[in-house]
Coordinates of C-alpha atoms and ligand atoms in Angstrom, one line a residue:
X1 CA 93.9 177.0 146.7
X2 CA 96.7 176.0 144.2
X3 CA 95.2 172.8 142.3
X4 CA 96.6 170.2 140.5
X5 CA 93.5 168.4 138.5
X6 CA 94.9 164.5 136.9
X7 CA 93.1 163.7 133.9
X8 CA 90.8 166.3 131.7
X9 CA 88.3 164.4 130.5
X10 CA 84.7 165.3 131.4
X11 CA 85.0 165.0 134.9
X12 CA 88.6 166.6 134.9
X13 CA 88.2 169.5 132.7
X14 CA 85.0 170.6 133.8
X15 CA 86.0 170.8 137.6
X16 CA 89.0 172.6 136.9
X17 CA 88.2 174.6 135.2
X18 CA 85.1 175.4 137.3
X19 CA 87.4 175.6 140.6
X20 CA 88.7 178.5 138.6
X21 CA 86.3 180.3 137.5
X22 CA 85.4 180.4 141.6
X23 CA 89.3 182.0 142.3
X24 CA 91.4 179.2 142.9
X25 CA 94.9 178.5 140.7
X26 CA 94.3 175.2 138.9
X27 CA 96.9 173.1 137.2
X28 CA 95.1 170.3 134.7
X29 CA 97.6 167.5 133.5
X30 CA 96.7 165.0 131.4
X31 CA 98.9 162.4 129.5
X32 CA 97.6 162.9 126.0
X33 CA 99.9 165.4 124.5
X34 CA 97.6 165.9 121.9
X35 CA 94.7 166.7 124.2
X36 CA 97.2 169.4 126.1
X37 CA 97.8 170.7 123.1
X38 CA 94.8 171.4 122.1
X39 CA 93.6 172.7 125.5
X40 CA 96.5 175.3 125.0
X41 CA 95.5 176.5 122.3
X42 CA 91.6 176.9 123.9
X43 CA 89.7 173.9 122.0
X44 CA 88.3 171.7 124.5
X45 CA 88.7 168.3 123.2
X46 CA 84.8 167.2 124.7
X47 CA 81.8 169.0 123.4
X48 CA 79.8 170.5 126.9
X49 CA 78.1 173.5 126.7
X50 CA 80.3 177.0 127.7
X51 CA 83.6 174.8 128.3
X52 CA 85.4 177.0 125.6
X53 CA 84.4 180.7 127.0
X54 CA 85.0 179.5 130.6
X55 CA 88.5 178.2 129.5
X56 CA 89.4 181.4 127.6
X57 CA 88.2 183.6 130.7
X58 CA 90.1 182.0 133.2
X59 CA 93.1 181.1 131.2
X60 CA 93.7 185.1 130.5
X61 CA 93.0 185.4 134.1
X62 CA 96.1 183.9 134.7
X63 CA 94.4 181.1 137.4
X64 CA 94.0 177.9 134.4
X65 CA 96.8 176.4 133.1
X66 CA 97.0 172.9 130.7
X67 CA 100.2 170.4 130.9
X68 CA 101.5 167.1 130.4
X69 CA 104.1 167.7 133.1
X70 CA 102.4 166.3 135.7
X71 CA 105.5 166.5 138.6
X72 CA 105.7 170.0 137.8
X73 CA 101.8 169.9 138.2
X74 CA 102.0 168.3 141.6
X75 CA 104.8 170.2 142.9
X76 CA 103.5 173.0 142.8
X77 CA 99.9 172.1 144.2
X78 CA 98.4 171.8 147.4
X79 CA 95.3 169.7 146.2
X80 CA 95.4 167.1 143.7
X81 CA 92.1 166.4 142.4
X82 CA 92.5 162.5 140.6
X83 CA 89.8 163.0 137.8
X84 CA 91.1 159.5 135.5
X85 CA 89.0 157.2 134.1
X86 CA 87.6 153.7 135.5
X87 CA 85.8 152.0 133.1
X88 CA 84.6 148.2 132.7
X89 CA 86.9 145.5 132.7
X90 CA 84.5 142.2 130.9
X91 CA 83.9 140.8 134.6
X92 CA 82.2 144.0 135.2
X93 CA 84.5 145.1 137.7
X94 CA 85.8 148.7 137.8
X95 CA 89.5 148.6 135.8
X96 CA 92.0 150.5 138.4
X97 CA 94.8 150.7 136.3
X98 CA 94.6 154.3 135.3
X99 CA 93.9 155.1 139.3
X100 CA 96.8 153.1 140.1
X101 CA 99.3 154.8 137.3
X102 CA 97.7 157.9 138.8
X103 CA 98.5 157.5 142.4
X104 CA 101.9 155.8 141.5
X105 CA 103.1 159.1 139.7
X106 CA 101.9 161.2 142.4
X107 CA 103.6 159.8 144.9
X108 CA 107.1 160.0 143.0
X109 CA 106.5 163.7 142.2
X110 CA 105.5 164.8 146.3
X111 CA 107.3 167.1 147.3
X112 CA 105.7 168.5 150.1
X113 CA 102.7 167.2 152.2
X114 CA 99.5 167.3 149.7
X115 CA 95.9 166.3 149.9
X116 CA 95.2 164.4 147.2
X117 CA 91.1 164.0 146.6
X118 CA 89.5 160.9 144.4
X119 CA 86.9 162.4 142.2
X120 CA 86.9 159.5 139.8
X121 CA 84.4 156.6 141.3
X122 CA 86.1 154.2 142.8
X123 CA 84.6 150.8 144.3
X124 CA 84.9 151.1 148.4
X125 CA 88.3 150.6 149.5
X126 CA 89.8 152.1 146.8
X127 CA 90.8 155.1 148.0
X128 CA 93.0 152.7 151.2
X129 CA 94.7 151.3 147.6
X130 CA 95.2 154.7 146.5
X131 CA 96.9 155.4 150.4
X132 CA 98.8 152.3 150.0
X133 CA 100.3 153.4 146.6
X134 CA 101.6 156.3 147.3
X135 CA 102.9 156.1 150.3
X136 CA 105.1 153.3 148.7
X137 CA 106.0 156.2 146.0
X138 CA 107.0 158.8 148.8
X139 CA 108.2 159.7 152.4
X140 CA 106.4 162.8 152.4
X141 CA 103.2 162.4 154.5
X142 CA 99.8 163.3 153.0
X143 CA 95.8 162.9 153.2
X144 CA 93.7 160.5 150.9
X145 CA 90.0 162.3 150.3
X146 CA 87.1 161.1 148.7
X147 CA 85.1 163.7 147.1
X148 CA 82.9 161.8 144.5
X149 CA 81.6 163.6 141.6
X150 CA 77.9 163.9 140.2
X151 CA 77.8 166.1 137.3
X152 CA 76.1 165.5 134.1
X153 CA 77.4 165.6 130.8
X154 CA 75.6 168.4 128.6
X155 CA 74.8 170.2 132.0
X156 CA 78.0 170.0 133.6
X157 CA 79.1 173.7 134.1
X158 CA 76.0 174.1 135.9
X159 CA 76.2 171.1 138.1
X160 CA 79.1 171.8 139.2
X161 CA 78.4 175.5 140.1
X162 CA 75.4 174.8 141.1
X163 CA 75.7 171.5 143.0
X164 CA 72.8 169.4 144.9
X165 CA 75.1 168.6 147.4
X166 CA 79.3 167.9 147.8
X167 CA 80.1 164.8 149.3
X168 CA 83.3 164.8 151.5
X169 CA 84.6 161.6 152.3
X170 CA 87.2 162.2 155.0
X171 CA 89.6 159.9 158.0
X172 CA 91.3 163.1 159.2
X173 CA 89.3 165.3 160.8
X174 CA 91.6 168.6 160.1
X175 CA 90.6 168.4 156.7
X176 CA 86.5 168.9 157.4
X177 CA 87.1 172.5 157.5
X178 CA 89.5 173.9 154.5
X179 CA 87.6 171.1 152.0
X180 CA 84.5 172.6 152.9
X181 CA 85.8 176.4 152.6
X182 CA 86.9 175.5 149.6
X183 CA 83.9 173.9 148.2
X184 CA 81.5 176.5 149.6
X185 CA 82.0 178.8 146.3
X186 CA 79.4 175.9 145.0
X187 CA 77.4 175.4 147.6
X188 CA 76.4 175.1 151.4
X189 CA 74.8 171.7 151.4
X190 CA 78.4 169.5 151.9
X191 CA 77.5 166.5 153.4
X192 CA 80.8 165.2 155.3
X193 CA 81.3 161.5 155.8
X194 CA 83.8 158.7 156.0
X195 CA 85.7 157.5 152.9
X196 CA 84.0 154.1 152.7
X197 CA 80.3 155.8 152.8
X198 CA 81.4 158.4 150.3
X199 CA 82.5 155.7 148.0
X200 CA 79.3 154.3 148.4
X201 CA 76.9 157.2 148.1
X202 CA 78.4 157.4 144.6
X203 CA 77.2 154.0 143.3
X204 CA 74.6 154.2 145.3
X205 CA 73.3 156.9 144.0
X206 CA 73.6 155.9 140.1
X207 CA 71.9 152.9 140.6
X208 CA 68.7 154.3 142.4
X209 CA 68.6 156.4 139.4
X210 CA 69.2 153.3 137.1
X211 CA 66.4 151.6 139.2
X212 CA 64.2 154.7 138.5
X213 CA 64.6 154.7 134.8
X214 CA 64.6 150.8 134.5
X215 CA 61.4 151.0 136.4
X216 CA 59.4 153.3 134.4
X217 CA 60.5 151.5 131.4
X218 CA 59.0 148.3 132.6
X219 CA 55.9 150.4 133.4
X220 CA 55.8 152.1 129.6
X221 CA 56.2 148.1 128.7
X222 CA 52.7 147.1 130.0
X223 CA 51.3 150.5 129.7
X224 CA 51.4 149.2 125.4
X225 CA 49.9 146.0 126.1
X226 CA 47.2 147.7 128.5
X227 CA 46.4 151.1 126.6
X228 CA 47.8 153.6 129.1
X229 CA 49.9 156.1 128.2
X230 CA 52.9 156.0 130.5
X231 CA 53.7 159.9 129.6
X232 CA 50.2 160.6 131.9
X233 CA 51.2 157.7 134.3
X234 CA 54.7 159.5 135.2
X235 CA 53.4 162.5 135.9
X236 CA 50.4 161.3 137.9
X237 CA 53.0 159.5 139.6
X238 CA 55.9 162.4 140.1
X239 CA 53.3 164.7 142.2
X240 CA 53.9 162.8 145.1
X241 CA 56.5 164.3 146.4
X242 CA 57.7 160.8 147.8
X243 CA 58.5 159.6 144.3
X244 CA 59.4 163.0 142.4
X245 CA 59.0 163.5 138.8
X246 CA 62.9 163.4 137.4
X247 CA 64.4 160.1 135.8
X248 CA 60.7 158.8 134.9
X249 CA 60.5 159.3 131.3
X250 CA 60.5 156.4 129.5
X251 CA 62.4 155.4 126.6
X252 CA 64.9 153.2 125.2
X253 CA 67.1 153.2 128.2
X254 CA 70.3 154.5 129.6
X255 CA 73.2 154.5 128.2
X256 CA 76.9 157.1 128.6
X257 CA 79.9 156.4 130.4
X258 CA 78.3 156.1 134.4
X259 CA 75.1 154.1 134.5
X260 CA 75.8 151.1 132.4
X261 CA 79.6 150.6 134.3
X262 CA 78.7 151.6 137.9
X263 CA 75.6 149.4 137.9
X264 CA 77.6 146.6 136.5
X265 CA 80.5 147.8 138.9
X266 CA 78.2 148.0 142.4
X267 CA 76.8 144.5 141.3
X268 CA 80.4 143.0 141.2
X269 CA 81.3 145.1 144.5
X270 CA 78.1 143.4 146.5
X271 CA 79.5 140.0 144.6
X272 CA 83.2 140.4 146.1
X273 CA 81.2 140.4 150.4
X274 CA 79.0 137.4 148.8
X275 CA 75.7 139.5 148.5
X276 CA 73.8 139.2 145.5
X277 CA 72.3 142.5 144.6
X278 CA 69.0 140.6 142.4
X279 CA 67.3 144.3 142.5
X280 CA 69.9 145.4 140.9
X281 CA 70.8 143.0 138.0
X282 CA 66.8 143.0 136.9
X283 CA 67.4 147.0 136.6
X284 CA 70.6 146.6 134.2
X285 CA 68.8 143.3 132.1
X286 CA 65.4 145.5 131.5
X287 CA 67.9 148.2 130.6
X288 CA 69.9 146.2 128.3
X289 CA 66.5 144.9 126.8
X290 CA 64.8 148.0 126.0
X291 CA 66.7 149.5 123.6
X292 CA 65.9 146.3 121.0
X293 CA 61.9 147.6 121.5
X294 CA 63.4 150.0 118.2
X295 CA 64.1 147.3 116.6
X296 CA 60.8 144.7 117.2
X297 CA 58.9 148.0 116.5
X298 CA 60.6 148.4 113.5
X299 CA 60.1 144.6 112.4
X300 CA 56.3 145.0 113.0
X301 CA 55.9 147.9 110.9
X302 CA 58.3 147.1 107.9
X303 CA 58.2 143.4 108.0
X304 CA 61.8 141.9 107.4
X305 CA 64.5 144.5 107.4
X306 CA 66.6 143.4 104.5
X307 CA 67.6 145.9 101.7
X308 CA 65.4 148.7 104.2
X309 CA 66.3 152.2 104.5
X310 CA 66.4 153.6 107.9
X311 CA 67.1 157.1 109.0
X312 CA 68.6 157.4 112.9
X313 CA 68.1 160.5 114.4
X314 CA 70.7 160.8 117.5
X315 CA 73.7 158.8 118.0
X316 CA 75.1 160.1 121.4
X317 CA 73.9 158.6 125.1
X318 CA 71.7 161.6 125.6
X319 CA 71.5 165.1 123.9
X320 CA 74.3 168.2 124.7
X321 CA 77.0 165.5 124.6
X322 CA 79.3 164.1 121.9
X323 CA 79.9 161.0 124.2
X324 CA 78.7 157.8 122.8
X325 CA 80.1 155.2 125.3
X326 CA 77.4 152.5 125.9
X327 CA 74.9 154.7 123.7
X328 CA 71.9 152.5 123.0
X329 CA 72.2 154.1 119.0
X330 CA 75.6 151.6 119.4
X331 CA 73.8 148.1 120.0
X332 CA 70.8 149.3 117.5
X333 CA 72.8 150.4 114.9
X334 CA 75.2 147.1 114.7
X335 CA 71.9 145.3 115.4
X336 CA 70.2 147.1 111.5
X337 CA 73.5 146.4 109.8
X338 CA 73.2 143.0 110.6
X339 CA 70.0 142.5 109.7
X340 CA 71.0 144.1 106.3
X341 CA 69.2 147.3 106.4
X342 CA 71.0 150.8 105.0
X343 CA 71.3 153.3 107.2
X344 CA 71.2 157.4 107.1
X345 CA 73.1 158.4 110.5
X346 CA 72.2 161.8 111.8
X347 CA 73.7 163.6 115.1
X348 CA 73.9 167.1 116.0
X349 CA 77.1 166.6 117.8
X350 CA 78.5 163.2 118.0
X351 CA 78.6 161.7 114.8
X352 CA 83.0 161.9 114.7
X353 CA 83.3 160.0 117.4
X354 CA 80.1 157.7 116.1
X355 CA 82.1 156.9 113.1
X356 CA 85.4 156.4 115.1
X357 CA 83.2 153.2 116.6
X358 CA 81.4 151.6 113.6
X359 CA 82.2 152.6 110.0
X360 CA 80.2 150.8 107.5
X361 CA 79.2 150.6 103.4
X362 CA 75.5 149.8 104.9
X363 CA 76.3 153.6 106.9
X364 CA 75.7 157.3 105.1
X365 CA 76.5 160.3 107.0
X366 CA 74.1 162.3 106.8
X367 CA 74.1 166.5 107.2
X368 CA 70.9 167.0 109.0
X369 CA 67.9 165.1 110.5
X370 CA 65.8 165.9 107.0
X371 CA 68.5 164.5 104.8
X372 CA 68.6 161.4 107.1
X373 CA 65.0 160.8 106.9
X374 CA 64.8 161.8 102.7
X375 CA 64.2 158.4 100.8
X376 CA 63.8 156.2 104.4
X377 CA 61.4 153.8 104.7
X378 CA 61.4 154.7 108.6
X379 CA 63.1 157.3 111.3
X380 CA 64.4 156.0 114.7
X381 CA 64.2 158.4 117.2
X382 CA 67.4 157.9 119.7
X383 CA 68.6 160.8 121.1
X384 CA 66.6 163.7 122.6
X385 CA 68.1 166.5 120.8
X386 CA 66.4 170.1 121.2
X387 CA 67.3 169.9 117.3
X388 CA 65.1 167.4 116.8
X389 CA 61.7 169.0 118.2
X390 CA 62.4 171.5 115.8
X391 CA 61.7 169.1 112.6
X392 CA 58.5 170.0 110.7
X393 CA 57.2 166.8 110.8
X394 CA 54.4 167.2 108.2
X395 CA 57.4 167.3 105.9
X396 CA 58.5 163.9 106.5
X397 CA 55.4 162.5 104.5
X398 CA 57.4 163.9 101.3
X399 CA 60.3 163.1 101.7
X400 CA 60.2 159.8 103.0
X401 CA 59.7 156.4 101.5
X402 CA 56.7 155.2 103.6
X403 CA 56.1 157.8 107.1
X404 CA 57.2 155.9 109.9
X405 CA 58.6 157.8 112.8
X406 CA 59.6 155.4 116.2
X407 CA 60.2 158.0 118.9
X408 CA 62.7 156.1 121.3
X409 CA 62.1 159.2 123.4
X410 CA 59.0 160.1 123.5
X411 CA 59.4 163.5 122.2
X412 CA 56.5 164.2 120.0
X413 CA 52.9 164.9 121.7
X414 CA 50.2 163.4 120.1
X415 CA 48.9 166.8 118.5
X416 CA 52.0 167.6 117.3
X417 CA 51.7 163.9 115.2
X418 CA 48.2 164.3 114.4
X419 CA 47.2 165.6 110.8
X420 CA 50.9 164.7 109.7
X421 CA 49.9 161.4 107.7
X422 CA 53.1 159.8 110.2
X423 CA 53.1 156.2 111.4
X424 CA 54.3 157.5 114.7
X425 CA 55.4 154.2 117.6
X426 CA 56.5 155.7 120.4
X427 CA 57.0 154.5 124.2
X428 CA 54.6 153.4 126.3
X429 CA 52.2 155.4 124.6
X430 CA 49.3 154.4 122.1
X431 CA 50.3 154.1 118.6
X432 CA 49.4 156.7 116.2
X433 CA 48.6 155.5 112.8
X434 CA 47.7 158.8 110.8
X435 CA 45.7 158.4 107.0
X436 CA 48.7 158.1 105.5
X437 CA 48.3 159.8 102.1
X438 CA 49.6 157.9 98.7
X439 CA 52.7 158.7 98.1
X440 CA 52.5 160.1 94.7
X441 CA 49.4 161.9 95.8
X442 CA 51.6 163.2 98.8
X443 CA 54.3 164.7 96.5
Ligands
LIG1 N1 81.6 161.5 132.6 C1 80.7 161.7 133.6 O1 79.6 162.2 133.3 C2 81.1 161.4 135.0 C3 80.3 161.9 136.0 C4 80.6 161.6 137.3 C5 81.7 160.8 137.6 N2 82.5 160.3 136.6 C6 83.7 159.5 136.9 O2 84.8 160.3 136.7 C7 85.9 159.6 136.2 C8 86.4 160.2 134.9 O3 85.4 160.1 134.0 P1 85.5 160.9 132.6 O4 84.2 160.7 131.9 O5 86.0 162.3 132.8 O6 86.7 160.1 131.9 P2 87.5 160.4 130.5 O7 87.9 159.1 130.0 O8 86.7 161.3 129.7 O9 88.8 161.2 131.0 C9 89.8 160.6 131.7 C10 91.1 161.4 131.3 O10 92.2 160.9 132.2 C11 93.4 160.9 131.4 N3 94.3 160.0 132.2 C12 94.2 158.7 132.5 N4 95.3 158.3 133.2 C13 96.1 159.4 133.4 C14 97.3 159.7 134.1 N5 97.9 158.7 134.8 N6 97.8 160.9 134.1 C15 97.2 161.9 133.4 N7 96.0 161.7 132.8 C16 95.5 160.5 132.8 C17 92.9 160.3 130.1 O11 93.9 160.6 129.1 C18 91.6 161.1 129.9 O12 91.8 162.3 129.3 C19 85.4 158.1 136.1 O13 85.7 157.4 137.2 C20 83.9 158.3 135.9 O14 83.2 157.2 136.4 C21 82.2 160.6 135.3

C-alpha cells in the first residue's frame, strides 16, 4: 500500500518505518523541519533500539521517504496513518488540537478518496470529530479507521513486528478485508471491532495495566511494614495463570508519555457520561505517591537533606528510552533541589533532554553511574537500565561518602548486596544494612 504516516514521533516513526520494512511505500510528514531534516539525512531524532539501521535499509530500498510537505504526502497516498500527539491539557482531558490541525490539513490536501486510520489515542468519539473535520475540508469521500497503537518505547520495533494483537476499529465493512491484509505482515491475531470499542480498548487497556502496577505497589507498601518480600509475593502470585507475572514488579511507579495522560484522560472521559471511575483515581493517587517513598527513604537514612550529596542513577521513564515525559526522576529530582541537596545526574540515554527540563547550580552532569555516585552521601536507583546491573557494587563503599544505595527498582538481589558494606533500601523488600566498614579503613 502507498502510505502517508502524520507525525514521526515514537508512534509515527516507528510504524512507518515498520510498514516498510514489511513492503509497503511509506511517506512520513512531520511539521518540524528540523526533525525532517534530520530524518533525511538518517538520524532518528528519538533514541529506540534499531530505528537508525531499519531507516537506512528501507530508505535505499526506495519504499521510506521523510517530508514536511504533507499535501504532497497525502496526495499521493492511499492510507494516511494520523500518528500526532495528544497529551494533557491541566483538566486532565486529552488536548485535540494537534488531531484537529491534523485532520483539517488532510482534508484540504484530498485528492482522491483515502482511508485515513487514527493511531494516536483518542478519547471515544473522536475519531466522528475527526469525520466531521474533514469532510468540512473536502468533497472527496473517504473512510475514518481506528487502529489504536500499543507499542512500547525501548521495545518498539519488536512490538510492532511482533504484535499481541491489531485492533481494527471499523463503520464500513469493505474495509475489514484490505486493513487486515495489510496488517497481516505483523500478525494473524487482528481483532476487528467498531470505532467506539476500539477507542476504548486503548484506554482501557493502559489503565488495567496502571491498575496492575499501582496494585503491586500498594502490596510492596505493606509487604515493608509486615516483613515480606514483595519480589517472592509477585512471583508466587504471577503462576496463576489468571493473574500473569508481567506489570507486577514493584517500584517507584509509572511514569512516560501513556500511562500518567490516558489514566488521567479515561477518568475525565467516564467524568464527561457522569460516572466516576473511583477504581481508577486510587490507581493514579498511589502512583503519584510512590515515587516520594525515594525521598522518605532517603530522609530516614540521612536525616535532613540540606547541603547532601546525592547521586541519581536513571532519569528517563523506564530504560531503552530517552523519553522523560512524566518520569518519576522529574518530581524527585525538583523535590532534592528543593530540599537543598546537590545532585550528581547520571542517564545512559536521556540526560539531553533531562537537562532541556530542569537545569540547575544544585545539578552536575555526570559521565557515568560511578562518577555519579563518587563523593555521594547516597545513590537513587530510578531507572532500570541494563547499564546499571552492570555496576560493581562493592566499589561503591570507596568511592562514596557514606554507602547508601535506594533501589527504586528493585534491581539488586540480596546476594548480590551482601558482603558489599552497602546500606541498600529497596522496594517492598527487607532492608539490607551491611557492616559498613570505616571509611578511612575502607579506602
Ligand atoms: N509513545 C508511546 O509509547 C505511545 C504508545 C502508544 C500510543 N501512543 C499515542 O500515539 C500518539 C503519538 O505519541 P508519540 O509519543 O509518538 O508523540 P510525539 O510527541 O513523540 O510525536 C508527535 C509528532 O507529531 C508531530 N505533529 C503534530 N502535529 C502535526 C501536524 N499537524 N502535522 C505533522 N506533524 C505533526 C509532532 O511534531 C511530533 O513529531 C499519542 O496519542 C500517544 O498517546 C504513544
Amino acid at each position: 500500500m502507498d502510505i502517508a504516516v502524520i507525525g514521526t514521533g515514537y508512534v509515527g516513526l516507528v510504524s512507518g518505518v515498520c510498514f516498510a520494512e514489511v513492503g509497503n511505500n511509506v511517506i512520513c510528514v512531520d511539521h518540524d523541519e528540523q526533525k525532517i531534516e534530520k530524518l533525511q539525512n538518517l538520524i532518528s531524532p528519538i533514541y529506540e533500539p534499531g530505528i537508525e539501521q531499519l531507516m537506512e535499509k528501507n530508505l535505499n530500498a526506495g519504499r521510506l521517504a521523510f517530508t514536511a510537505d504533507l499535501a504532497q504526502a497525502i496526495s499521493q497516498s492511499e492510507l494516511i496513518i494520523i500518528a500526532v500527539g495528544t497529551p494533557s491539557l491541566p483538566n486532565g482531558e486529552a488536548n485535540l488540537a494537534y488531531i484537529e490541525q491534523a485532520a483539517m490539513e488532510i482534508g484540504k490536501a484530498m485528492n482522491s478518496y483515502k482511508i485515513i486510520a487514527t493511531k494516536s489515542t483518542v478519547p471515544v468519539g473522536t475519531n466522528e470529530h475527526i469525520q466531521m473535520i474533514i469532510a468540512m475540508n473536502t468533497l472527496q469521500s473517504f473512510d475514518v479507521v481506528s487502529i489504536p497503537e500499543f507499542l512500547r518505547e525501548g521495545s518498539a520495533i519488536d512490538d510492532t513486528l511482533h504484535p499481541d494483537r491489531i485492533v481494527l476499529g471499523i463503520e464500513n465493512p469493505s474495509l475489514a478485508a484490505p486493513l487486515t491484509e495489510l496488517h497481516r505482515s505483523f500478525t494473524d491475531q487482528i481483532f476487528v471491532t467498531s470505532i467506539r470499542s476500539a477507542e476504548m480498548i486503548k484506554y482501557a487497556s493502559n489503565a488495567f495495566l496502571a491498575t496492575k502496577i499501582s496494585f503491586i505497589n500498594e502490596i510492596s507498601n505493606i509487604c515493608e511494614k509486615v516483613g515480606a518480600d514483595v519480589t517472592e509475593v509477585a512471583k508466587g502470585m504471577g503462576q496463576d495463570k489468571r493473574i500473569g507475572s508481567s506489570f507486577l514488579s514493584a517500584g517507584i511507579g509509572y511514569g512516560g508519555s501513556c500511562f500518567p495522560k490516558d489514566t488521567d484522560a479515561l477518568i475525565q472521559i467516564a467524568g464527561n457520561v457522569d460516572y466516576e471511575f473511583q477504581l481508577l483515581k486510587s490507581v493514579v493517587e498511589v502512583n503519584k505517591s510512590q515515587r516520594y517513598k525515594v525521598i522518605s527513604k532517603l530522609e530516614a537514612s540521612l536525616g535532613p537533606l540540606s547541603g547532601k550529596s546525592v547521586g541519581i542513577w536513571g532519569l528517563s521513564f523506564k530504560p531503552n528510552t530517552d523519553d522523560i515525559r512524566y518520569a518519576p526522576s522529574i518530581e524527585i529530582v525538583e523535590t532534592l533541589i528543593r530540599a537543598g541537596a546537590r545532585l550528581k545526574l547520571y542517564d545512559p540515554i536521556a540526560m539531553e533532554k533531562f537537562k532541556e527540563r530542569i537545569d540547575h547550580p544544585a545539578i552536575q552532569w555526570c559521565e557515568n553511574a560511578l562518577e555519579a555516585a563518587t563523593g555521594s552521601d547516597a545513590i537513587c536507583l530510578l531507572t532500570d537500565w541494563e547499564e546499571f546491573k552492570a555496576v560493581p557494587l562493592s566499589q561503591l563503599i570507596f568511592v562514596m561518602e557514606q554507602p547508601i544505595l535506594i533501589d527504586g527498582r528493585n534491581v539488586f538481589s540480596k546476594e548480590q548486596v551482601q558482603g558489599t558494606g552497602l546500606k541498600y533500601y529497596s522496594v517492598g523488600r527487607p532492608d539490607l544494612i551491611g557492616a559498613s566498614r570505616p571509611k578511612a579503613l575502607a579506602r
